[in-house]
CSV table of C-alpha atoms in Angstrom, one decimal:
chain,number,residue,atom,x,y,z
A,13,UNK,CA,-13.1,1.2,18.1
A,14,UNK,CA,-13.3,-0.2,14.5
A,15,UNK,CA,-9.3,-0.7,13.0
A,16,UNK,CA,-8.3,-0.9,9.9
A,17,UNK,CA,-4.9,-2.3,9.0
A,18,UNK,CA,-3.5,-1.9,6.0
A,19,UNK,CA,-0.7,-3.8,4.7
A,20,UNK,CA,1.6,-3.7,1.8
A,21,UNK,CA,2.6,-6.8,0.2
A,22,UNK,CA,5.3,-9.3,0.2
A,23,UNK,CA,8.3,-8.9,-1.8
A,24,UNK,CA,8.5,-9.7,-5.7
A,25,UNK,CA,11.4,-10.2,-8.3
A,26,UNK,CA,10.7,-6.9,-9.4
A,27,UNK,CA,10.8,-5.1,-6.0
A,28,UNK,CA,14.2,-6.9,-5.7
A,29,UNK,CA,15.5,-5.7,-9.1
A,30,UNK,CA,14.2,-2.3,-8.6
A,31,UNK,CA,11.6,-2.6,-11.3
A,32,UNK,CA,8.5,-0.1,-11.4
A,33,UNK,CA,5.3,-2.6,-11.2
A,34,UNK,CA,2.5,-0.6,-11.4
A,35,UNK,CA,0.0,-2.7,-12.9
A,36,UNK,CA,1.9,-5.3,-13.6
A,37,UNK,CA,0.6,-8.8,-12.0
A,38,UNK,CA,3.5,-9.8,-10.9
A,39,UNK,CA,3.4,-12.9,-8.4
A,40,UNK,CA,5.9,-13.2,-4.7
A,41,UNK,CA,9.2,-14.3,-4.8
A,42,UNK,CA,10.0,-17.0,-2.6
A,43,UNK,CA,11.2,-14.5,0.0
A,44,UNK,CA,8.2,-12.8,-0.6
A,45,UNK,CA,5.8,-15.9,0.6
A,46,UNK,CA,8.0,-16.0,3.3
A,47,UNK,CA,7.6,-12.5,4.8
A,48,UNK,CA,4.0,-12.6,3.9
A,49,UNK,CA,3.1,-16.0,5.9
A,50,UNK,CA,5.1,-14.4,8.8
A,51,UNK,CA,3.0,-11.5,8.9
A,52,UNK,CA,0.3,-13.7,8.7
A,53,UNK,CA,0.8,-15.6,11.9
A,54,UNK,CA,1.3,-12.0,13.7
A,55,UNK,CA,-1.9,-10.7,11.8
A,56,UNK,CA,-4.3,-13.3,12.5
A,57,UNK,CA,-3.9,-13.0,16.7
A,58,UNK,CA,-5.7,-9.5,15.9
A,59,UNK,CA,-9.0,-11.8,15.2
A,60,UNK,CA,-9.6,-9.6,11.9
A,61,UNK,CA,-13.5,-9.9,10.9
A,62,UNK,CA,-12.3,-9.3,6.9
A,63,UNK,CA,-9.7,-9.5,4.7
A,64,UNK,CA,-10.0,-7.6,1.2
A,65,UNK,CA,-7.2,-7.0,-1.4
A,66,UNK,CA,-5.8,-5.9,-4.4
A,67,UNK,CA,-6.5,-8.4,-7.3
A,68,UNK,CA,-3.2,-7.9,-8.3
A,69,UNK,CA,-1.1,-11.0,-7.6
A,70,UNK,CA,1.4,-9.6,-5.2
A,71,UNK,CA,-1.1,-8.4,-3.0
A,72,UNK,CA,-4.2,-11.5,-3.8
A,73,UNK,CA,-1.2,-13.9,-2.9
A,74,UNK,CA,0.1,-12.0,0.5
A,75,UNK,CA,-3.7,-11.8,1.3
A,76,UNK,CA,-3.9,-15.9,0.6
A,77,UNK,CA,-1.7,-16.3,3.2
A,78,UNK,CA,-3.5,-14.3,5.7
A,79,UNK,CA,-6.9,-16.3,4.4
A,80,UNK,CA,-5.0,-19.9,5.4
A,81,UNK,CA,-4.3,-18.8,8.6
A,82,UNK,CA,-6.9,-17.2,9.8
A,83,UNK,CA,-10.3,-18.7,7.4
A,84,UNK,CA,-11.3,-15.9,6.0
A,85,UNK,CA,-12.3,-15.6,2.5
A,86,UNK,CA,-10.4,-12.7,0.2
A,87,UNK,CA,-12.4,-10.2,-1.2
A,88,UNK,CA,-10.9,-8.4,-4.2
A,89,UNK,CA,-11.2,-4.7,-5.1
A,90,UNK,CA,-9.1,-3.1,-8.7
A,91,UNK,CA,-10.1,0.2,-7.0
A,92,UNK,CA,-6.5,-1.1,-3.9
A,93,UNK,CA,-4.1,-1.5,-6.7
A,94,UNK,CA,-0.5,0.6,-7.0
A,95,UNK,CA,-0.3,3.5,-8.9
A,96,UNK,CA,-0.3,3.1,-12.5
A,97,UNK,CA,2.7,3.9,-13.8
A,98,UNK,CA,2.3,4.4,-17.3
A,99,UNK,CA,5.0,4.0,-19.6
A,100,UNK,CA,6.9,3.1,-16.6
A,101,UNK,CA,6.2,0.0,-16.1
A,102,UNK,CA,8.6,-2.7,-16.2
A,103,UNK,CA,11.6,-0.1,-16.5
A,104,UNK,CA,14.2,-0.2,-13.7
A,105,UNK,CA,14.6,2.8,-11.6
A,106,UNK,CA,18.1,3.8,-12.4
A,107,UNK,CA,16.8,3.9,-16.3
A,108,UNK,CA,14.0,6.2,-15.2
A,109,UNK,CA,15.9,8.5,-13.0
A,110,UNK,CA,18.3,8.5,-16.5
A,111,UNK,CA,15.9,9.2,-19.0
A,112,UNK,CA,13.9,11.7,-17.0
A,113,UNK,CA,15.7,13.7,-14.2
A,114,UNK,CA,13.8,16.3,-14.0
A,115,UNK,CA,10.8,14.4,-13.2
A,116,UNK,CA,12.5,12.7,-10.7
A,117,UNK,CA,13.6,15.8,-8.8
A,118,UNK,CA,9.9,17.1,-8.8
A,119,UNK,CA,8.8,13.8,-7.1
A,120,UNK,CA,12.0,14.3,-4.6
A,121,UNK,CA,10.4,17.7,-3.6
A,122,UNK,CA,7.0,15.9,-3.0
A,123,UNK,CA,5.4,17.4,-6.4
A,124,UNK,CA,2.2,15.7,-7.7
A,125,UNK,CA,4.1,13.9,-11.0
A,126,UNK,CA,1.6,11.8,-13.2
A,127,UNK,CA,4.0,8.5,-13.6
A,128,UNK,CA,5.2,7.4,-16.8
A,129,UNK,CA,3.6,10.2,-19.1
A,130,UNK,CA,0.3,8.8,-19.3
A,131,UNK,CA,0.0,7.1,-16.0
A,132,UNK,CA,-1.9,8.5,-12.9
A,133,UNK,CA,-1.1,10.9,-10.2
A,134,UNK,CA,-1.3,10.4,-7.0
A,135,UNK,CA,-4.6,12.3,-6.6
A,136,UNK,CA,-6.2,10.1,-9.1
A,137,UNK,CA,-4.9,6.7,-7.0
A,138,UNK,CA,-6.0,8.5,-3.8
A,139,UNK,CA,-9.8,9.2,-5.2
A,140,UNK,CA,-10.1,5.0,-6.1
A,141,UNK,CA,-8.1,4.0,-2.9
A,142,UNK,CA,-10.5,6.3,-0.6
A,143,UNK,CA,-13.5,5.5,-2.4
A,144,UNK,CA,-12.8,1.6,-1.6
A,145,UNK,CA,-12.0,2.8,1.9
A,146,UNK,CA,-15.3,4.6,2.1
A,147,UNK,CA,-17.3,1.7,1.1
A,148,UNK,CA,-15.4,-1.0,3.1
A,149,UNK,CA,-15.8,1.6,6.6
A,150,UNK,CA,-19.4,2.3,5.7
A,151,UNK,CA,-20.4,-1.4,6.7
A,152,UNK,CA,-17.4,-2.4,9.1
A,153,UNK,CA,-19.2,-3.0,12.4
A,154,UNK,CA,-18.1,-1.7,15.6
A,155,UNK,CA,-15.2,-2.8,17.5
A,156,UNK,CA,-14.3,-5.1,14.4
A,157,UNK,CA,-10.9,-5.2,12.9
A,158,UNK,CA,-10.2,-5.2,9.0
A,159,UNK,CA,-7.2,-6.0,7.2
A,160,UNK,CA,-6.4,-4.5,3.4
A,161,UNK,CA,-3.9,-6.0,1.6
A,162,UNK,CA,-2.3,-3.4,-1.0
A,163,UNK,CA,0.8,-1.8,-2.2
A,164,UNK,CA,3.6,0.6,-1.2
A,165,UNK,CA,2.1,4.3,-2.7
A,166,UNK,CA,-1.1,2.8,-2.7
A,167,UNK,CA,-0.8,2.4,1.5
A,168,UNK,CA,0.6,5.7,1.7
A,169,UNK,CA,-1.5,7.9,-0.5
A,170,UNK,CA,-4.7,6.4,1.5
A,171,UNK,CA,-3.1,6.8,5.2
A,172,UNK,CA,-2.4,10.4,4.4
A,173,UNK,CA,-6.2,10.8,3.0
A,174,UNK,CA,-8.1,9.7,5.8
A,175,UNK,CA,-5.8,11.4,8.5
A,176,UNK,CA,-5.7,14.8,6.5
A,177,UNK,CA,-1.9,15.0,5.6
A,178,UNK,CA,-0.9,16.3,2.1
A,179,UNK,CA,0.6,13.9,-0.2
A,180,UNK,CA,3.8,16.4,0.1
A,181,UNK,CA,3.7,15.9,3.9
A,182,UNK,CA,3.1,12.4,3.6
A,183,UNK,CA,5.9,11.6,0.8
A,184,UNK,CA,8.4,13.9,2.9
A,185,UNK,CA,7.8,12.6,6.4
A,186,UNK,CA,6.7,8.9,6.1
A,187,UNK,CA,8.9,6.6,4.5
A,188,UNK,CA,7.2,3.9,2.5
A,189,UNK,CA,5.8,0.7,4.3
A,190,UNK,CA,8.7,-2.4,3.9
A,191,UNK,CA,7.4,-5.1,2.3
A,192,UNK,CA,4.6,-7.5,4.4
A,193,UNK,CA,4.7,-4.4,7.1
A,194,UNK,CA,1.6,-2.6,7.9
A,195,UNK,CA,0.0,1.0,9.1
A,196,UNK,CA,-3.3,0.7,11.3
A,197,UNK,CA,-5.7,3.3,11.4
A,198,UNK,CA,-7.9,4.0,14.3
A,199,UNK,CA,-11.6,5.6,14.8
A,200,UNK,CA,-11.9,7.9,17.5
A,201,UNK,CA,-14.8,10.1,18.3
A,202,UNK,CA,-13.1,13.3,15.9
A,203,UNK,CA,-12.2,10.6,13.1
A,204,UNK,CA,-9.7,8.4,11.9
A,205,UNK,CA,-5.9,8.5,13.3
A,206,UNK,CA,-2.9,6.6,12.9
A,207,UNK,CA,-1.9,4.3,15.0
A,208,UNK,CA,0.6,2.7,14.0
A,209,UNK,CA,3.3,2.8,10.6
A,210,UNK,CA,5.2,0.0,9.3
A,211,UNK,CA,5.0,-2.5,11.7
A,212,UNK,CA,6.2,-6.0,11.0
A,213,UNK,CA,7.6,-9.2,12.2
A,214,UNK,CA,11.7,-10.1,11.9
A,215,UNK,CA,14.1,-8.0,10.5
A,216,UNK,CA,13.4,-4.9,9.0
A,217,UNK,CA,14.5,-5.6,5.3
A,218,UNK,CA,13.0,-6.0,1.9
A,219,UNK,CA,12.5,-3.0,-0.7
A,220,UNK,CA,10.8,0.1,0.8
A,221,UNK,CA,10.0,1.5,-2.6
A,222,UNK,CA,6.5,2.2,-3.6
A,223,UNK,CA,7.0,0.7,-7.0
């Protein structure tokens, strides 16, 4: 069966703070390195035949330390990055849930929000994300393991694509990946499943935002 593990990256300053990245290229935090070097070294026993990522730097850089380990080169695709969140963007949660409550509530019920005013939706990151999934699965061989390294929504939005869940079902039932934990996705003969959510190494801690 051909795998496809996706994992979310290691934690940043901003993840700490509560910060909404988006777009933003922000780089690991020391802690961040750490948790992503330990999923690493759990990662690269799975003998995965690829390794592509995000070119932001959160995700580029947990991807580096999967690339040490294991010899694999990183390939880099915009189309894995977070959500862009707009006007967002570098704006502390707390300020955002201030400034516009309403908007907040919608996304608590699971409603389709575009982020920051002139950001994107969730159905616009899930059309890039699945398209880069499409392309990666059309020449992943058989029986070979890939691993994508991406961000929180980002991991969440395409998991609930490819195994037919709503974004509302996923965004109520699945909380998001912690950060350096994975989801794996399986082939079987009716299609993709998943396999496994938010699996790591250590203690289960860091931010499980998907900012």
């Amino acid at each position: 069966m051909r795998r496809v593990i996706v994992w979310r990256h290691g934690e940043t300053e901003q993840n700490a703070a509560g910060v909404y990245q988006g777009h933003l290229d922000s780089a690991l935090s020391v802690r961040g390195r750490e948790q992503a070097a330990q999923a690493a070294a759990a990662l690269t026993q799975r003998s995965p035949a690829r390794l592509v990522s995000s070119d932001l730097a959160r995700a580029a850089g947990t991807a580096d330390a999967l690339a040490e380990v294991s010899g694999l080169p990183v390939e880099t695709d915009a189309r894995w990055r977070e959500i862009d969140v707009g006007q967002w963007q570098g704006m502390r949660h707390a300020d955002v849930v201030a400034l516009h409550p309403q908007v907040m509530d919608a996304l608590d019920r699971g409603e389709d929000v575009r982020r920051g005013g002139d950001g994107e939706t969730v159905a616009d990151l899930q059309r890039r994300a699945r398209a880069a999934f499409d392309d990666l699965v059309a020449t992943q061989q058989e029986g070979e393991t890939v691993v994508v390294s991406t961000h929180g929504l980002a991991s969440r939005a395409l998991v609930a694509d490819v195994v037919g869940l709503s974004y509302r079902q996923a965004w109520l039932s699945l909380v998001g990946l912690r950060n350096a934990h994975w989801a794996e996705l399986v082939e079987h003969r009716t299609g993709w499943r998943l396999e496994v959510w938010n699996a790591g190494v250590g203690p289960s801690v860091g931010s499980v935002t998907d900012r």
